[in-house]
Amino acid sequence: MVSTLSSALEIVARTDPGMVRRHNEDAVFANPNQGFVILADGMGGYNAGEVASGMATMLLSTELETAFSAKPPHAIDSETGKTFAHRCILDKVALTNSAIHNAAESQPQYAGMGTTLVAALFYDNQVTVAHIGDSRLYRLRGEEFSAITRDHSLLQEQIDSGMILAEDAKYSQNKNLVTRALGVDPEVETEIHDYAVQPGDIYLLCSDGLNDMVEDEEIQITVQMLAANLELAATQLIQMANDNGGRDNVSVILVKVLSEFPATRGWWSKLLAWFR
């Protein structure tokens, strides 16, 4: 395992309240050295969404930083046969969910608060993506721009069942009704998957304040045109959302893969890998 991923990944994180909301209930976090990013879009009463998203990013990031400092994410978990990254993320998200839920239950001003979550951990030439709700992760690879995550929302369920055509989804009244959220219930199901990473890939995490305001095609063109300047790309994406109305908070995290980042293994692990 390399000691830092900051030379292999370029990361830019931005969040903006938008043009309508007085408070920013989104939160973003990036750890370039350990190669993970987190984005949360809070929901709830006055200030409660801000508390939920803030708790999500801070608690989860602290737990992951501690865990991955003690054990590398590529290590194989003996109980599940999957990477330590998988088990760790699922465990730490569950812990974070409980903390937010308990705060909502014990403090009346936070009753009903919750947050979406999308997190990406880069290690050993792959990325593990975990998400809850309708915040998204897109990947730009060459000319192909695609959503890696699938929304946990009533609208997505209606599209999947054929009740609504995908092209008509933007006009739906159910656009922002999520079917999963962090902190709302005592337990939550986290969707988690692994994907191979290639140098040149650009990953975009965003809250719905971006993709509700800007078409995917426009997002793709912007990221492609400004791929050499992620700072400007992030600024431009937020500006586009605000120019189109900015009805919600808007957050973006851009991650560009600059080079390969294979894990450094001991001689025994290398020997086992050679015989496989």
CSV table of C-alpha atoms in Angstrom, one decimal:
chain,number,residue,atom,x,y,z
A,1,MET,CA,0.0,0.0,0.0
A,2,VAL,CA,1.4,3.4,-1.0
A,3,SER,CA,1.8,5.8,1.9
A,4,THR,CA,-0.2,8.5,0.1
A,5,LEU,CA,-2.3,8.8,-3.0
A,6,SER,CA,-2.0,12.5,-3.4
A,7,SER,CA,0.4,12.1,-6.3
A,8,ALA,CA,-1.9,9.7,-8.1
A,9,LEU,CA,-5.2,11.6,-7.6
A,10,GLU,CA,-6.2,15.2,-8.2
A,11,ILE,CA,-9.2,16.1,-6.0
A,12,VAL,CA,-11.3,19.3,-5.9
A,13,ALA,CA,-14.3,19.7,-3.6
A,14,ARG,CA,-16.8,22.6,-3.7
A,15,THR,CA,-20.2,23.4,-2.1
A,16,ASP,CA,-22.4,26.4,-2.6
A,17,PRO,CA,-25.8,27.4,-1.1
A,18,GLY,CA,-27.3,28.2,-4.5
A,19,MET,CA,-29.6,31.1,-5.3
A,20,VAL,CA,-32.7,30.3,-3.2
A,21,ARG,CA,-31.7,28.6,0.0
A,22,ARG,CA,-30.5,30.6,3.0
A,23,HIS,CA,-28.6,27.7,4.5
A,24,ASN,CA,-26.3,25.1,2.9
A,25,GLU,CA,-27.4,21.7,3.9
A,26,ASP,CA,-24.7,20.0,1.8
A,27,ALA,CA,-21.3,18.9,3.1
A,28,VAL,CA,-18.2,17.7,1.3
A,29,PHE,CA,-15.0,16.1,2.5
A,30,ALA,CA,-11.8,14.9,0.8
A,31,ASN,CA,-8.7,13.1,2.1
A,32,PRO,CA,-6.2,13.1,-0.8
A,33,ASN,CA,-3.6,11.1,1.1
A,34,GLN,CA,-5.8,8.2,1.9
A,35,GLY,CA,-7.8,8.5,-1.3
A,36,PHE,CA,-11.4,9.0,-0.2
A,37,VAL,CA,-14.1,11.5,-0.7
A,38,ILE,CA,-17.5,12.0,0.8
A,39,LEU,CA,-20.5,14.1,-0.2
A,40,ALA,CA,-23.8,14.4,1.8
A,41,ASP,CA,-27.0,16.3,1.1
A,42,GLY,CA,-28.9,16.9,4.3
A,43,MET,CA,-32.7,17.1,4.8
A,44,GLY,CA,-34.9,18.0,7.8
A,45,GLY,CA,-36.2,21.0,9.7
A,46,TYR,CA,-34.6,24.3,10.3
A,47,ASN,CA,-30.8,23.7,10.3
A,48,ALA,CA,-31.3,20.0,10.9
A,49,GLY,CA,-30.2,19.0,7.4
A,50,GLU,CA,-27.0,20.9,7.9
A,51,VAL,CA,-26.4,19.0,11.1
A,52,ALA,CA,-27.1,15.6,9.5
A,53,SER,CA,-24.8,16.2,6.5
A,54,GLY,CA,-22.1,17.7,8.8
A,55,MET,CA,-22.3,14.7,11.1
A,56,ALA,CA,-22.2,12.3,8.1
A,57,THR,CA,-19.0,13.7,6.6
A,58,MET,CA,-17.1,14.4,9.9
A,59,LEU,CA,-18.0,11.1,11.7
A,60,LEU,CA,-17.5,8.9,8.6
A,61,SER,CA,-14.3,10.6,7.6
A,62,THR,CA,-12.8,10.3,11.1
A,63,GLU,CA,-13.7,6.7,11.4
A,64,LEU,CA,-12.3,5.8,8.0
A,65,GLU,CA,-9.1,7.7,8.5
A,66,THR,CA,-8.5,5.8,11.8
A,67,ALA,CA,-9.4,2.4,10.3
A,68,PHE,CA,-7.3,2.7,7.2
A,69,SER,CA,-4.3,4.0,9.2
A,70,ALA,CA,-4.4,0.7,11.1
A,71,LYS,CA,-5.2,-1.7,8.2
A,72,PRO,CA,-4.9,-1.2,4.4
A,73,PRO,CA,-8.2,-1.2,2.4
A,74,HIS,CA,-7.0,-3.8,0.0
A,75,ALA,CA,-6.4,-6.4,2.7
A,76,ILE,CA,-8.8,-9.3,2.4
A,77,ASP,CA,-11.3,-9.7,5.2
A,78,SER,CA,-11.2,-13.3,6.5
A,79,GLU,CA,-14.9,-13.4,7.4
A,80,THR,CA,-16.4,-12.1,4.1
A,81,GLY,CA,-13.7,-12.8,1.6
A,82,LYS,CA,-14.0,-9.2,0.4
A,83,THR,CA,-11.6,-6.3,0.8
A,84,PHE,CA,-11.3,-4.7,4.2
A,85,ALA,CA,-12.6,-1.5,2.4
A,86,HIS,CA,-16.0,-3.1,2.0
A,87,ARG,CA,-16.5,-4.3,5.5
A,88,CYS,CA,-15.0,-1.1,7.0
A,89,ILE,CA,-17.2,1.3,4.9
A,90,LEU,CA,-20.4,-0.7,5.7
A,91,ASP,CA,-19.5,-0.8,9.4
A,92,LYS,CA,-18.6,2.9,9.6
A,93,VAL,CA,-21.7,4.0,7.6
A,94,ALA,CA,-23.9,1.9,10.0
A,95,LEU,CA,-22.2,3.6,13.0
A,96,THR,CA,-22.7,7.0,11.4
A,97,ASN,CA,-26.4,6.2,10.7
A,98,SER,CA,-26.9,5.3,14.4
A,99,ALA,CA,-25.3,8.5,15.6
A,100,ILE,CA,-27.5,10.7,13.3
A,101,HIS,CA,-30.6,8.7,14.2
A,102,ASN,CA,-29.9,8.9,17.9
A,103,ALA,CA,-29.3,12.7,17.7
A,104,ALA,CA,-32.6,13.1,15.8
A,105,GLU,CA,-34.5,11.0,18.4
A,106,SER,CA,-33.0,12.7,21.5
A,107,GLN,CA,-33.2,16.4,20.4
A,108,PRO,CA,-36.6,17.7,19.2
A,109,GLN,CA,-35.0,20.4,17.0
A,110,TYR,CA,-33.4,17.6,14.9
A,111,ALA,CA,-36.4,15.4,14.7
A,112,GLY,CA,-36.7,13.7,11.3
A,113,MET,CA,-33.3,14.8,10.0
A,114,GLY,CA,-31.4,12.7,7.6
A,115,THR,CA,-29.0,12.9,4.7
A,116,THR,CA,-28.0,11.3,1.4
A,117,LEU,CA,-24.5,9.9,1.1
A,118,VAL,CA,-22.1,9.1,-1.7
A,119,ALA,CA,-18.5,8.1,-0.9
A,120,ALA,CA,-15.7,6.9,-3.0
A,121,LEU,CA,-12.5,5.2,-1.8
A,122,PHE,CA,-9.6,4.8,-4.3
A,123,TYR,CA,-7.0,2.1,-3.6
A,124,ASP,CA,-5.1,-0.6,-5.5
A,125,ASN,CA,-6.2,0.7,-9.0
A,126,GLN,CA,-9.9,0.4,-8.1
A,127,VAL,CA,-12.6,2.5,-6.5
A,128,THR,CA,-15.2,1.3,-4.0
A,129,VAL,CA,-18.3,3.4,-4.2
A,130,ALA,CA,-21.0,3.5,-1.5
A,131,HIS,CA,-24.2,5.5,-1.7
A,132,ILE,CA,-27.6,6.1,0.0
A,133,GLY,CA,-30.2,8.3,-1.6
A,134,ASP,CA,-30.0,10.4,-4.7
A,135,SER,CA,-26.6,12.1,-4.6
A,136,ARG,CA,-24.7,10.7,-7.5
A,137,LEU,CA,-21.3,9.6,-8.8
A,138,TYR,CA,-20.5,9.9,-12.5
A,139,ARG,CA,-17.4,8.7,-14.4
A,140,LEU,CA,-15.9,10.3,-17.5
A,141,ARG,CA,-13.7,7.7,-19.3
A,142,GLY,CA,-12.5,8.9,-22.7
A,143,GLU,CA,-15.7,10.1,-24.5
A,144,GLU,CA,-18.1,8.0,-22.3
A,145,PHE,CA,-19.8,9.8,-19.4
A,146,SER,CA,-22.1,7.7,-17.3
A,147,ALA,CA,-23.7,7.5,-13.9
A,148,ILE,CA,-22.1,4.9,-11.7
A,149,THR,CA,-24.7,5.1,-9.0
A,150,ARG,CA,-28.5,4.6,-9.3
A,151,ASP,CA,-30.7,6.9,-7.3
A,152,HIS,CA,-32.6,5.5,-4.3
A,153,SER,CA,-35.7,7.5,-5.1
A,154,LEU,CA,-39.4,7.1,-5.9
A,155,LEU,CA,-38.8,8.6,-9.3
A,156,GLN,CA,-36.1,6.0,-10.1
A,157,GLU,CA,-38.5,3.2,-9.0
A,158,GLN,CA,-41.2,4.7,-11.3
A,159,ILE,CA,-38.7,4.8,-14.2
A,160,ASP,CA,-37.6,1.2,-13.6
A,161,SER,CA,-41.2,0.0,-13.5
A,162,GLY,CA,-42.1,1.8,-16.7
A,163,MET,CA,-44.6,4.2,-15.0
A,164,ILE,CA,-42.5,7.2,-16.2
A,165,LEU,CA,-40.3,7.5,-19.2
A,166,ALA,CA,-36.7,8.6,-18.5
A,167,GLU,CA,-37.1,11.7,-20.7
A,168,ASP,CA,-40.1,12.8,-18.8
A,169,ALA,CA,-38.5,12.4,-15.4
A,170,LYS,CA,-37.4,16.0,-15.2
A,171,TYR,CA,-41.1,17.1,-15.0
A,172,SER,CA,-42.0,14.7,-12.2
A,173,GLN,CA,-43.4,16.0,-8.9
A,174,ASN,CA,-41.6,13.1,-7.2
A,175,LYS,CA,-38.1,14.2,-8.2
A,176,ASN,CA,-36.7,14.7,-4.7
A,177,LEU,CA,-38.4,11.9,-2.8
A,178,VAL,CA,-35.7,9.5,-1.7
A,179,THR,CA,-36.4,5.9,-0.6
A,180,ARG,CA,-33.2,5.6,1.5
A,181,ALA,CA,-31.5,8.2,3.7
A,182,LEU,CA,-28.8,8.1,6.3
A,183,GLY,CA,-30.1,8.7,9.9
A,184,VAL,CA,-33.8,8.4,9.3
A,185,ASP,CA,-34.2,4.9,10.5
A,186,PRO,CA,-32.3,2.8,13.1
A,187,GLU,CA,-30.7,0.8,10.2
A,188,VAL,CA,-30.0,1.6,6.6
A,189,GLU,CA,-28.9,-0.4,3.6
A,190,THR,CA,-25.8,0.9,1.9
A,191,GLU,CA,-25.3,0.1,-1.7
A,192,ILE,CA,-21.6,-0.6,-2.4
A,193,HIS,CA,-19.7,-1.7,-5.5
A,194,ASP,CA,-16.1,-1.9,-6.8
A,195,TYR,CA,-14.9,-0.6,-10.2
A,196,ALA,CA,-11.6,-0.8,-12.0
A,197,VAL,CA,-9.9,2.6,-12.4
A,198,GLN,CA,-7.8,3.8,-15.3
A,199,PRO,CA,-5.4,6.7,-15.6
A,200,GLY,CA,-7.3,9.6,-17.2
A,201,ASP,CA,-10.6,8.8,-15.5
A,202,ILE,CA,-12.5,11.7,-14.0
A,203,TYR,CA,-15.1,10.9,-11.3
A,204,LEU,CA,-17.8,13.5,-10.3
A,205,LEU,CA,-19.7,13.2,-7.1
A,206,CYS,CA,-22.6,15.7,-6.8
A,207,SER,CA,-25.7,16.6,-4.9
A,208,ASP,CA,-29.0,16.8,-6.8
A,209,GLY,CA,-28.6,20.6,-6.8
A,210,LEU,CA,-26.3,20.0,-9.8
A,211,ASN,CA,-28.0,17.3,-11.9
A,212,ASP,CA,-31.5,18.7,-11.3
A,213,MET,CA,-30.4,22.1,-12.7
A,214,VAL,CA,-28.0,21.0,-15.4
A,215,GLU,CA,-28.5,18.3,-18.0
A,216,ASP,CA,-26.0,15.4,-18.0
A,217,GLU,CA,-24.9,16.3,-21.5
A,218,GLU,CA,-23.9,19.8,-20.4
A,219,ILE,CA,-22.1,18.4,-17.3
A,220,GLN,CA,-20.2,16.0,-19.6
A,221,ILE,CA,-19.2,18.8,-22.0
A,222,THR,CA,-18.0,21.0,-19.2
A,223,VAL,CA,-15.9,18.3,-17.5
A,224,GLN,CA,-14.4,17.3,-20.8
A,225,MET,CA,-13.5,20.8,-21.8
A,226,LEU,CA,-12.0,21.7,-18.4
A,227,ALA,CA,-10.4,18.3,-17.7
A,228,ALA,CA,-7.0,20.0,-17.4
A,229,ASN,CA,-8.3,22.5,-14.8
A,230,LEU,CA,-10.5,20.8,-12.2
A,231,GLU,CA,-10.7,23.9,-10.1
A,232,LEU,CA,-12.3,25.8,-13.0
A,233,ALA,CA,-14.5,22.8,-13.9
A,234,ALA,CA,-15.9,22.7,-10.3
A,235,THR,CA,-16.5,26.5,-10.3
A,236,GLN,CA,-18.1,26.3,-13.7
A,237,LEU,CA,-20.5,23.4,-12.8
A,238,ILE,CA,-21.7,25.3,-9.8
A,239,GLN,CA,-22.1,28.5,-11.8
A,240,MET,CA,-24.2,26.6,-14.4
A,241,ALA,CA,-26.5,25.3,-11.7
A,242,ASN,CA,-27.0,28.8,-10.3
A,243,ASP,CA,-27.5,30.4,-13.7
A,244,ASN,CA,-30.3,27.9,-14.3
A,245,GLY,CA,-32.1,28.9,-11.1
A,246,GLY,CA,-30.0,27.5,-8.3
A,247,ARG,CA,-33.1,26.2,-6.5
A,248,ASP,CA,-31.0,24.0,-4.2
A,249,ASN,CA,-27.6,23.8,-2.6
A,250,VAL,CA,-25.1,22.5,-5.1
A,251,SER,CA,-22.0,20.5,-4.3
A,252,VAL,CA,-19.4,18.8,-6.5
A,253,ILE,CA,-16.3,16.7,-5.9
A,254,LEU,CA,-14.0,16.0,-8.9
A,255,VAL,CA,-11.4,13.3,-8.8
A,256,LYS,CA,-8.9,12.8,-11.7
A,257,VAL,CA,-6.8,9.7,-11.8
A,258,LEU,CA,-3.3,10.9,-12.8
A,259,SER,CA,-1.5,7.5,-12.6
A,260,GLU,CA,-1.8,4.0,-11.5
A,261,PHE,CA,-1.7,3.3,-7.8
A,262,PRO,CA,-1.3,-0.4,-7.1
A,263,ALA,CA,-1.1,-1.5,-3.5
A,264,THR,CA,2.4,-2.5,-2.2
A,265,ARG,CA,2.2,-6.0,-0.9
A,266,GLY,CA,4.6,-8.2,1.1
A,267,TRP,CA,6.5,-11.1,-0.6
A,268,TRP,CA,4.0,-13.7,0.6
A,269,SER,CA,1.1,-11.9,-0.9
A,270,LYS,CA,3.0,-11.5,-4.2
A,271,LEU,CA,3.8,-15.2,-4.2
A,272,LEU,CA,0.1,-16.1,-3.7
A,273,ALA,CA,-0.9,-13.7,-6.4
A,274,TRP,CA,1.6,-15.3,-8.8
A,275,PHE,CA,0.1,-18.8,-8.3
A,276,ARG,CA,-3.5,-17.6,-8.9
